[in-house]
Amino acid sequence: MKIWIALAAAVLLTACASSRPQTFTGQFTAPPAGSRIVVMTPDVQLGVLTAAGLQEPREDWSRSARDGLARALAAQIQHEGHTGSTLDPTTAMEGRVGQIIRLHDAVGTSILAVNYGGANLPTRRGNFEWTLGDGVQELATTYNADYALFVTARGSYASSGRVAAMVGMAILGIGVPLGGQQGFASLVDLRTGNVIWFNVAQASPNQDMRDPGGAASFVTTLLNDAPL
């Protein structure tokens, strides 16, 4: 997962973009009204950025953000007229379903590298046609779903010491990063296995995902242009 963070950070810093969705370039069916969508519990890891620039994990922040994002995703699915269900991937890592979840992580990493990180793959130029294969039908059958929505978030928030260091170094004309937060989302058709939509988003300063309102606002950005 580390490569997700590094690639996304590089892309977003370069592009200064808050959201960069990609849609399947082949034929696909967007979820019609009333579709059954299983939403994976968001995979969230947040930490505090110390004055020395080290990132220390904060489980309480990660848990708050995970819960807030999950609620916002469920509300968005319902708002779009679909029937949502939830699945915590940590409870389903055995057997075929676990393999599908791990395969999605691998494909997602490749998407970031090729479609966002600039990896040179001639067969992928000008198209966005990634698939997990029709083996995903196992996930559809087990969880009674037509589509699956995956969300991952990573990031850090500056400590008071880090902010003080930033102010002090600014006087000397030296910039000190204060951390940042990114998210990744993908929508998979569970009949074909195709990743029909994918997005990478950077949280703005007013989208503190540890707060329910910030998490809801970030989900709005993350699902920008999603074919829901």
PDB file of C-alpha atoms in Angstrom:
ATOM      1  CA  MET A   1       0.000   0.000   0.000  1.00  0.00           C
ATOM      2  CA  LYS A   2       2.996   2.284   0.439  1.00  0.00           C
ATOM      3  CA  ILE A   3       3.277   2.676  -3.313  1.00  0.00           C
ATOM      4  CA  TRP A   4      -0.313   3.973  -3.390  1.00  0.00           C
ATOM      5  CA  ILE A   5       0.673   6.756  -1.035  1.00  0.00           C
ATOM      6  CA  ALA A   6       3.869   7.686  -2.833  1.00  0.00           C
ATOM      7  CA  LEU A   7       2.361   7.651  -6.304  1.00  0.00           C
ATOM      8  CA  ALA A   8      -0.769   9.516  -5.379  1.00  0.00           C
ATOM      9  CA  ALA A   9       1.168  12.143  -3.485  1.00  0.00           C
ATOM     10  CA  ALA A  10       3.467  12.662  -6.444  1.00  0.00           C
ATOM     11  CA  VAL A  11       0.583  12.927  -8.855  1.00  0.00           C
ATOM     12  CA  LEU A  12      -1.416  15.303  -6.744  1.00  0.00           C
ATOM     13  CA  LEU A  13       1.513  17.510  -5.901  1.00  0.00           C
ATOM     14  CA  THR A  14       2.390  17.719  -9.565  1.00  0.00           C
ATOM     15  CA  ALA A  15      -1.102  18.315 -10.800  1.00  0.00           C
ATOM     16  CA  CYS A  16      -2.345  20.363  -7.829  1.00  0.00           C
ATOM     17  CA  ALA A  17      -5.672  18.681  -8.497  1.00  0.00           C
ATOM     18  CA  SER A  18      -8.258  17.724  -5.918  1.00  0.00           C
ATOM     19  CA  SER A  19      -9.844  14.967  -7.967  1.00  0.00           C
ATOM     20  CA  ARG A  20      -8.904  13.014 -11.116  1.00  0.00           C
ATOM     21  CA  PRO A  21     -11.510  10.409 -12.027  1.00  0.00           C
ATOM     22  CA  GLN A  22     -11.020   7.739 -14.711  1.00  0.00           C
ATOM     23  CA  THR A  23     -13.896   5.883 -16.398  1.00  0.00           C
ATOM     24  CA  PHE A  24     -13.769   2.533 -18.182  1.00  0.00           C
ATOM     25  CA  THR A  25     -13.193   3.234 -21.864  1.00  0.00           C
ATOM     26  CA  GLY A  26     -14.799   0.007 -23.122  1.00  0.00           C
ATOM     27  CA  GLN A  27     -18.454  -0.888 -22.941  1.00  0.00           C
ATOM     28  CA  PHE A  28     -19.886  -1.021 -19.472  1.00  0.00           C
ATOM     29  CA  THR A  29     -23.191  -0.661 -17.667  1.00  0.00           C
ATOM     30  CA  ALA A  30     -23.425   2.059 -15.044  1.00  0.00           C
ATOM     31  CA  PRO A  31     -25.399   0.988 -11.975  1.00  0.00           C
ATOM     32  CA  PRO A  32     -29.100   1.402 -12.817  1.00  0.00           C
ATOM     33  CA  ALA A  33     -31.434   2.663 -10.115  1.00  0.00           C
ATOM     34  CA  GLY A  34     -31.900   0.136  -7.379  1.00  0.00           C
ATOM     35  CA  SER A  35     -28.539  -1.576  -7.901  1.00  0.00           C
ATOM     36  CA  ARG A  36     -27.111  -3.565  -5.012  1.00  0.00           C
ATOM     37  CA  ILE A  37     -23.750  -2.093  -4.053  1.00  0.00           C
ATOM     38  CA  VAL A  38     -21.505  -3.603  -1.413  1.00  0.00           C
ATOM     39  CA  VAL A  39     -19.341  -0.898   0.154  1.00  0.00           C
ATOM     40  CA  MET A  40     -16.085  -2.107   1.644  1.00  0.00           C
ATOM     41  CA  THR A  41     -15.305  -0.611   5.031  1.00  0.00           C
ATOM     42  CA  PRO A  42     -12.821   2.163   4.159  1.00  0.00           C
ATOM     43  CA  ASP A  43      -9.183   1.282   4.703  1.00  0.00           C
ATOM     44  CA  VAL A  44      -7.911   4.343   6.591  1.00  0.00           C
ATOM     45  CA  GLN A  45      -4.530   5.065   8.154  1.00  0.00           C
ATOM     46  CA  LEU A  46      -3.862   8.514   9.606  1.00  0.00           C
ATOM     47  CA  GLY A  47      -1.033   9.818  11.738  1.00  0.00           C
ATOM     48  CA  VAL A  48       0.474  12.890  13.338  1.00  0.00           C
ATOM     49  CA  LEU A  49       3.423  14.598  11.653  1.00  0.00           C
ATOM     50  CA  THR A  50       5.924  15.477  14.365  1.00  0.00           C
ATOM     51  CA  ALA A  51       8.190  18.516  14.467  1.00  0.00           C
ATOM     52  CA  ALA A  52      11.004  16.284  13.203  1.00  0.00           C
ATOM     53  CA  GLY A  53       8.929  15.215  10.222  1.00  0.00           C
ATOM     54  CA  LEU A  54       8.196  11.694  11.456  1.00  0.00           C
ATOM     55  CA  GLN A  55       4.710  10.256  11.045  1.00  0.00           C
ATOM     56  CA  GLU A  56       3.285   8.511  14.107  1.00  0.00           C
ATOM     57  CA  PRO A  57       0.118   6.420  13.591  1.00  0.00           C
ATOM     58  CA  ARG A  58      -3.032   7.564  15.382  1.00  0.00           C
ATOM     59  CA  GLU A  59      -5.551   4.732  15.612  1.00  0.00           C
ATOM     60  CA  ASP A  60      -8.166   6.988  17.181  1.00  0.00           C
ATOM     61  CA  TRP A  61      -7.977   9.388  14.220  1.00  0.00           C
ATOM     62  CA  SER A  62      -8.065   6.480  11.759  1.00  0.00           C
ATOM     63  CA  ARG A  63     -11.105   4.973  13.469  1.00  0.00           C
ATOM     64  CA  SER A  64     -12.998   8.284  13.501  1.00  0.00           C
ATOM     65  CA  ALA A  65     -12.249   8.894   9.836  1.00  0.00           C
ATOM     66  CA  ARG A  66     -13.137   5.308   8.885  1.00  0.00           C
ATOM     67  CA  ASP A  67     -16.509   5.575  10.636  1.00  0.00           C
ATOM     68  CA  GLY A  68     -17.243   8.997   9.172  1.00  0.00           C
ATOM     69  CA  LEU A  69     -16.340   7.950   5.635  1.00  0.00           C
ATOM     70  CA  ALA A  70     -18.392   4.746   5.944  1.00  0.00           C
ATOM     71  CA  ARG A  71     -21.470   6.695   7.036  1.00  0.00           C
ATOM     72  CA  ALA A  72     -21.033   9.233   4.251  1.00  0.00           C
ATOM     73  CA  LEU A  73     -20.578   6.519   1.618  1.00  0.00           C
ATOM     74  CA  ALA A  74     -23.712   4.697   2.799  1.00  0.00           C
ATOM     75  CA  ALA A  75     -25.678   7.944   2.672  1.00  0.00           C
ATOM     76  CA  GLN A  76     -24.408   8.700  -0.838  1.00  0.00           C
ATOM     77  CA  ILE A  77     -25.349   5.237  -2.107  1.00  0.00           C
ATOM     78  CA  GLN A  78     -28.839   5.632  -0.665  1.00  0.00           C
ATOM     79  CA  HIS A  79     -29.138   9.156  -2.065  1.00  0.00           C
ATOM     80  CA  GLU A  80     -28.393   7.819  -5.547  1.00  0.00           C
ATOM     81  CA  GLY A  81     -31.266   5.348  -5.252  1.00  0.00           C
ATOM     82  CA  HIS A  82     -29.261   2.171  -4.715  1.00  0.00           C
ATOM     83  CA  THR A  83     -29.376  -0.508  -2.064  1.00  0.00           C
ATOM     84  CA  GLY A  84     -26.171  -0.486  -0.091  1.00  0.00           C
ATOM     85  CA  SER A  85     -24.594  -3.110   2.110  1.00  0.00           C
ATOM     86  CA  THR A  86     -21.279  -3.159   3.939  1.00  0.00           C
ATOM     87  CA  LEU A  87     -18.388  -5.579   4.187  1.00  0.00           C
ATOM     88  CA  ASP A  88     -15.379  -5.279   6.457  1.00  0.00           C
ATOM     89  CA  PRO A  89     -12.540  -6.768   4.360  1.00  0.00           C
ATOM     90  CA  THR A  90     -10.669  -7.809   7.503  1.00  0.00           C
ATOM     91  CA  THR A  91     -13.440 -10.322   8.199  1.00  0.00           C
ATOM     92  CA  ALA A  92     -13.361 -11.809   4.711  1.00  0.00           C
ATOM     93  CA  MET A  93      -9.711 -12.426   3.893  1.00  0.00           C
ATOM     94  CA  GLU A  94     -10.014 -16.211   3.795  1.00  0.00           C
ATOM     95  CA  GLY A  95     -10.836 -18.206   0.655  1.00  0.00           C
ATOM     96  CA  ARG A  96     -11.870 -16.891  -2.744  1.00  0.00           C
ATOM     97  CA  VAL A  97     -13.336 -13.604  -1.467  1.00  0.00           C
ATOM     98  CA  GLY A  98     -10.054 -12.784   0.265  1.00  0.00           C
ATOM     99  CA  GLN A  99      -8.222 -13.437  -2.996  1.00  0.00           C
ATOM    100  CA  ILE A 100     -10.529 -11.024  -4.814  1.00  0.00           C
ATOM    101  CA  ILE A 101      -9.894  -8.295  -2.234  1.00  0.00           C
ATOM    102  CA  ARG A 102      -6.134  -8.775  -2.499  1.00  0.00           C
ATOM    103  CA  LEU A 103      -6.392  -8.804  -6.307  1.00  0.00           C
ATOM    104  CA  HIS A 104      -8.230  -5.491  -6.166  1.00  0.00           C
ATOM    105  CA  ASP A 105      -5.383  -4.016  -4.092  1.00  0.00           C
ATOM    106  CA  ALA A 106      -2.880  -5.211  -6.706  1.00  0.00           C
ATOM    107  CA  VAL A 107      -4.901  -3.862  -9.641  1.00  0.00           C
ATOM    108  CA  GLY A 108      -5.448  -0.573  -7.830  1.00  0.00           C
ATOM    109  CA  THR A 109      -1.716  -0.222  -7.322  1.00  0.00           C
ATOM    110  CA  SER A 110      -1.177  -0.813 -11.041  1.00  0.00           C
ATOM    111  CA  ILE A 111      -3.807   1.790 -11.936  1.00  0.00           C
ATOM    112  CA  LEU A 112      -2.048   4.361  -9.783  1.00  0.00           C
ATOM    113  CA  ALA A 113       1.287   3.552 -11.359  1.00  0.00           C
ATOM    114  CA  VAL A 114       0.069   3.596 -14.966  1.00  0.00           C
ATOM    115  CA  ASN A 115      -2.837   6.045 -15.074  1.00  0.00           C
ATOM    116  CA  TYR A 116      -1.671   8.451 -12.376  1.00  0.00           C
ATOM    117  CA  GLY A 117       2.058   7.835 -11.919  1.00  0.00           C
ATOM    118  CA  GLY A 118       3.132   7.885 -15.554  1.00  0.00           C
ATOM    119  CA  ALA A 119       4.485   4.335 -15.823  1.00  0.00           C
ATOM    120  CA  ASN A 120       5.060   3.640 -19.509  1.00  0.00           C
ATOM    121  CA  LEU A 121       2.914   0.703 -20.646  1.00  0.00           C
ATOM    122  CA  PRO A 122       2.188   0.950 -24.400  1.00  0.00           C
ATOM    123  CA  THR A 123      -0.823  -1.361 -24.132  1.00  0.00           C
ATOM    124  CA  ARG A 124      -2.429   1.023 -21.657  1.00  0.00           C
ATOM    125  CA  ARG A 125      -1.980   4.280 -23.551  1.00  0.00           C
ATOM    126  CA  GLY A 126      -5.245   6.061 -24.222  1.00  0.00           C
ATOM    127  CA  ASN A 127      -7.419   3.519 -22.523  1.00  0.00           C
ATOM    128  CA  PHE A 128      -8.693   2.662 -19.092  1.00  0.00           C
ATOM    129  CA  GLU A 129      -9.702  -0.980 -19.241  1.00  0.00           C
ATOM    130  CA  TRP A 130      -8.727  -2.718 -16.030  1.00  0.00           C
ATOM    131  CA  THR A 131     -10.439  -5.833 -14.768  1.00  0.00           C
ATOM    132  CA  LEU A 132     -10.377  -8.226 -11.848  1.00  0.00           C
ATOM    133  CA  GLY A 133     -11.806 -10.981 -14.058  1.00  0.00           C
ATOM    134  CA  ASP A 134     -15.120 -12.767 -13.849  1.00  0.00           C
ATOM    135  CA  GLY A 135     -14.010 -14.528 -10.676  1.00  0.00           C
ATOM    136  CA  VAL A 136     -15.507 -11.541  -8.830  1.00  0.00           C
ATOM    137  CA  GLN A 137     -18.890 -13.196  -9.333  1.00  0.00           C
ATOM    138  CA  GLU A 138     -18.040 -15.134  -6.185  1.00  0.00           C
ATOM    139  CA  LEU A 139     -18.183 -11.823  -4.302  1.00  0.00           C
ATOM    140  CA  ALA A 140     -21.499 -10.985  -5.993  1.00  0.00           C
ATOM    141  CA  THR A 141     -23.023 -14.300  -5.019  1.00  0.00           C
ATOM    142  CA  THR A 142     -21.720 -14.372  -1.461  1.00  0.00           C
ATOM    143  CA  TYR A 143     -22.797 -10.811  -0.644  1.00  0.00           C
ATOM    144  CA  ASN A 144     -25.823 -10.452  -2.965  1.00  0.00           C
ATOM    145  CA  ALA A 145     -24.393  -7.460  -4.799  1.00  0.00           C
ATOM    146  CA  ASP A 146     -24.118  -6.119  -8.357  1.00  0.00           C
ATOM    147  CA  TYR A 147     -21.211  -3.721  -7.767  1.00  0.00           C
ATOM    148  CA  ALA A 148     -18.493  -3.186  -5.154  1.00  0.00           C
ATOM    149  CA  LEU A 149     -17.103   0.138  -3.988  1.00  0.00           C
ATOM    150  CA  PHE A 150     -13.621   0.253  -2.459  1.00  0.00           C
ATOM    151  CA  VAL A 151     -12.191   3.283  -0.614  1.00  0.00           C
ATOM    152  CA  THR A 152      -8.734   3.829   0.854  1.00  0.00           C
ATOM    153  CA  ALA A 153      -7.453   6.921   2.669  1.00  0.00           C
ATOM    154  CA  ARG A 154      -4.010   7.797   3.942  1.00  0.00           C
ATOM    155  CA  GLY A 155      -2.516  10.937   5.415  1.00  0.00           C
ATOM    156  CA  SER A 156      -1.097  12.933   8.278  1.00  0.00           C
ATOM    157  CA  TYR A 157      -1.883  16.062  10.253  1.00  0.00           C
ATOM    158  CA  ALA A 158       0.754  18.415  11.606  1.00  0.00           C
ATOM    159  CA  SER A 159       1.447  18.528  15.335  1.00  0.00           C
ATOM    160  CA  SER A 160       1.669  21.907  17.092  1.00  0.00           C
ATOM    161  CA  GLY A 161       5.447  21.445  17.108  1.00  0.00           C
ATOM    162  CA  ARG A 162       5.429  20.909  13.366  1.00  0.00           C
ATOM    163  CA  VAL A 163       3.392  24.069  12.834  1.00  0.00           C
ATOM    164  CA  ALA A 164       5.815  26.030  15.033  1.00  0.00           C
ATOM    165  CA  ALA A 165       8.731  24.660  13.000  1.00  0.00           C
ATOM    166  CA  MET A 166       6.982  25.740   9.810  1.00  0.00           C
ATOM    167  CA  VAL A 167       6.555  29.294  11.109  1.00  0.00           C
ATOM    168  CA  GLY A 168      10.145  29.491  12.314  1.00  0.00           C
ATOM    169  CA  MET A 169      11.630  28.128   9.107  1.00  0.00           C
ATOM    170  CA  ALA A 170       9.418  30.384   7.004  1.00  0.00           C
ATOM    171  CA  ILE A 171      11.296  33.341   8.446  1.00  0.00           C
ATOM    172  CA  LEU A 172      14.431  31.845   6.921  1.00  0.00           C
ATOM    173  CA  GLY A 173      12.680  31.268   3.629  1.00  0.00           C
ATOM    174  CA  ILE A 174      12.558  27.492   4.063  1.00  0.00           C
ATOM    175  CA  GLY A 175       9.314  25.623   3.445  1.00  0.00           C
ATOM    176  CA  VAL A 176       8.189  22.896   5.858  1.00  0.00           C
ATOM    177  CA  PRO A 177       5.412  20.513   4.719  1.00  0.00           C
ATOM    178  CA  LEU A 178       2.464  20.197   7.094  1.00  0.00           C
ATOM    179  CA  GLY A 179       1.194  16.839   5.892  1.00  0.00           C
ATOM    180  CA  GLY A 180      -1.851  16.058   3.772  1.00  0.00           C
ATOM    181  CA  GLN A 181      -4.541  13.496   3.170  1.00  0.00           C
ATOM    182  CA  GLN A 182      -5.435  11.530   0.057  1.00  0.00           C
ATOM    183  CA  GLY A 183      -8.110   9.048  -0.854  1.00  0.00           C
ATOM    184  CA  PHE A 184      -8.651   6.442  -3.550  1.00  0.00           C
ATOM    185  CA  ALA A 185     -11.913   4.917  -4.702  1.00  0.00           C
ATOM    186  CA  SER A 186     -12.880   2.312  -7.285  1.00  0.00           C
ATOM    187  CA  LEU A 187     -16.194   0.932  -8.477  1.00  0.00           C
ATOM    188  CA  VAL A 188     -16.190  -2.656  -9.747  1.00  0.00           C
ATOM    189  CA  ASP A 189     -18.894  -4.361 -11.824  1.00  0.00           C
ATOM    190  CA  LEU A 190     -19.317  -7.736 -10.125  1.00  0.00           C
ATOM    191  CA  ARG A 191     -20.703  -9.386 -13.279  1.00  0.00           C
ATOM    192  CA  THR A 192     -17.678  -8.628 -15.450  1.00  0.00           C
ATOM    193  CA  GLY A 193     -14.967  -7.762 -12.944  1.00  0.00           C
ATOM    194  CA  ASN A 194     -14.249  -4.516 -14.783  1.00  0.00           C
ATOM    195  CA  VAL A 195     -13.137  -1.464 -12.809  1.00  0.00           C
ATOM    196  CA  ILE A 196     -15.693   0.874 -14.348  1.00  0.00           C
ATOM    197  CA  TRP A 197     -14.575   3.966 -12.450  1.00  0.00           C
ATOM    198  CA  PHE A 198     -11.569   5.020 -10.352  1.00  0.00           C
ATOM    199  CA  ASN A 199     -10.629   8.256  -8.649  1.00  0.00           C
ATOM    200  CA  VAL A 200      -7.809   9.793  -6.631  1.00  0.00           C
ATOM    201  CA  ALA A 201      -8.574  12.827  -4.500  1.00  0.00           C
ATOM    202  CA  GLN A 202      -6.683  15.221  -2.262  1.00  0.00           C
ATOM    203  CA  ALA A 203      -8.506  16.488   0.831  1.00  0.00           C
ATOM    204  CA  SER A 204      -8.735  20.257   1.067  1.00  0.00           C
ATOM    205  CA  PRO A 205      -7.939  22.031   4.371  1.00  0.00           C
ATOM    206  CA  ASN A 206     -11.639  22.166   5.259  1.00  0.00           C
ATOM    207  CA  GLN A 207     -12.128  18.442   4.668  1.00  0.00           C
ATOM    208  CA  ASP A 208     -10.793  17.071   7.937  1.00  0.00           C
ATOM    209  CA  MET A 209     -11.965  13.477   7.617  1.00  0.00           C
ATOM    210  CA  ARG A 210     -11.641  12.932  11.389  1.00  0.00           C
ATOM    211  CA  ASP A 211     -14.757  15.087  11.682  1.00  0.00           C
ATOM    212  CA  PRO A 212     -18.097  13.733  10.362  1.00  0.00           C
ATOM    213  CA  GLY A 213     -18.729  16.895   8.334  1.00  0.00           C
ATOM    214  CA  GLY A 214     -15.245  16.837   6.847  1.00  0.00           C
ATOM    215  CA  ALA A 215     -15.555  13.150   6.007  1.00  0.00           C
ATOM    216  CA  ALA A 216     -18.878  13.770   4.252  1.00  0.00           C
ATOM    217  CA  SER A 217     -17.394  16.650   2.275  1.00  0.00           C
ATOM    218  CA  PHE A 218     -14.405  14.540   1.266  1.00  0.00           C
ATOM    219  CA  VAL A 219     -16.668  11.715   0.072  1.00  0.00           C
ATOM    220  CA  THR A 220     -18.432  14.232  -2.176  1.00  0.00           C
ATOM    221  CA  THR A 221     -15.069  15.106  -3.733  1.00  0.00           C
ATOM    222  CA  LEU A 222     -13.925  11.491  -3.902  1.00  0.00           C
ATOM    223  CA  LEU A 223     -17.089  10.340  -5.702  1.00  0.00           C
ATOM    224  CA  ASN A 224     -16.956  13.224  -8.146  1.00  0.00           C
ATOM    225  CA  ASP A 225     -18.219  12.024 -11.537  1.00  0.00           C
ATOM    226  CA  ALA A 226     -18.800   8.479 -10.259  1.00  0.00           C
ATOM    227  CA  PRO A 227     -21.391   6.759 -12.508  1.00  0.00           C
ATOM    228  CA  LEU A 228     -23.784   6.105  -9.650  1.00  0.00           C
TER     229      LEU A 228
END
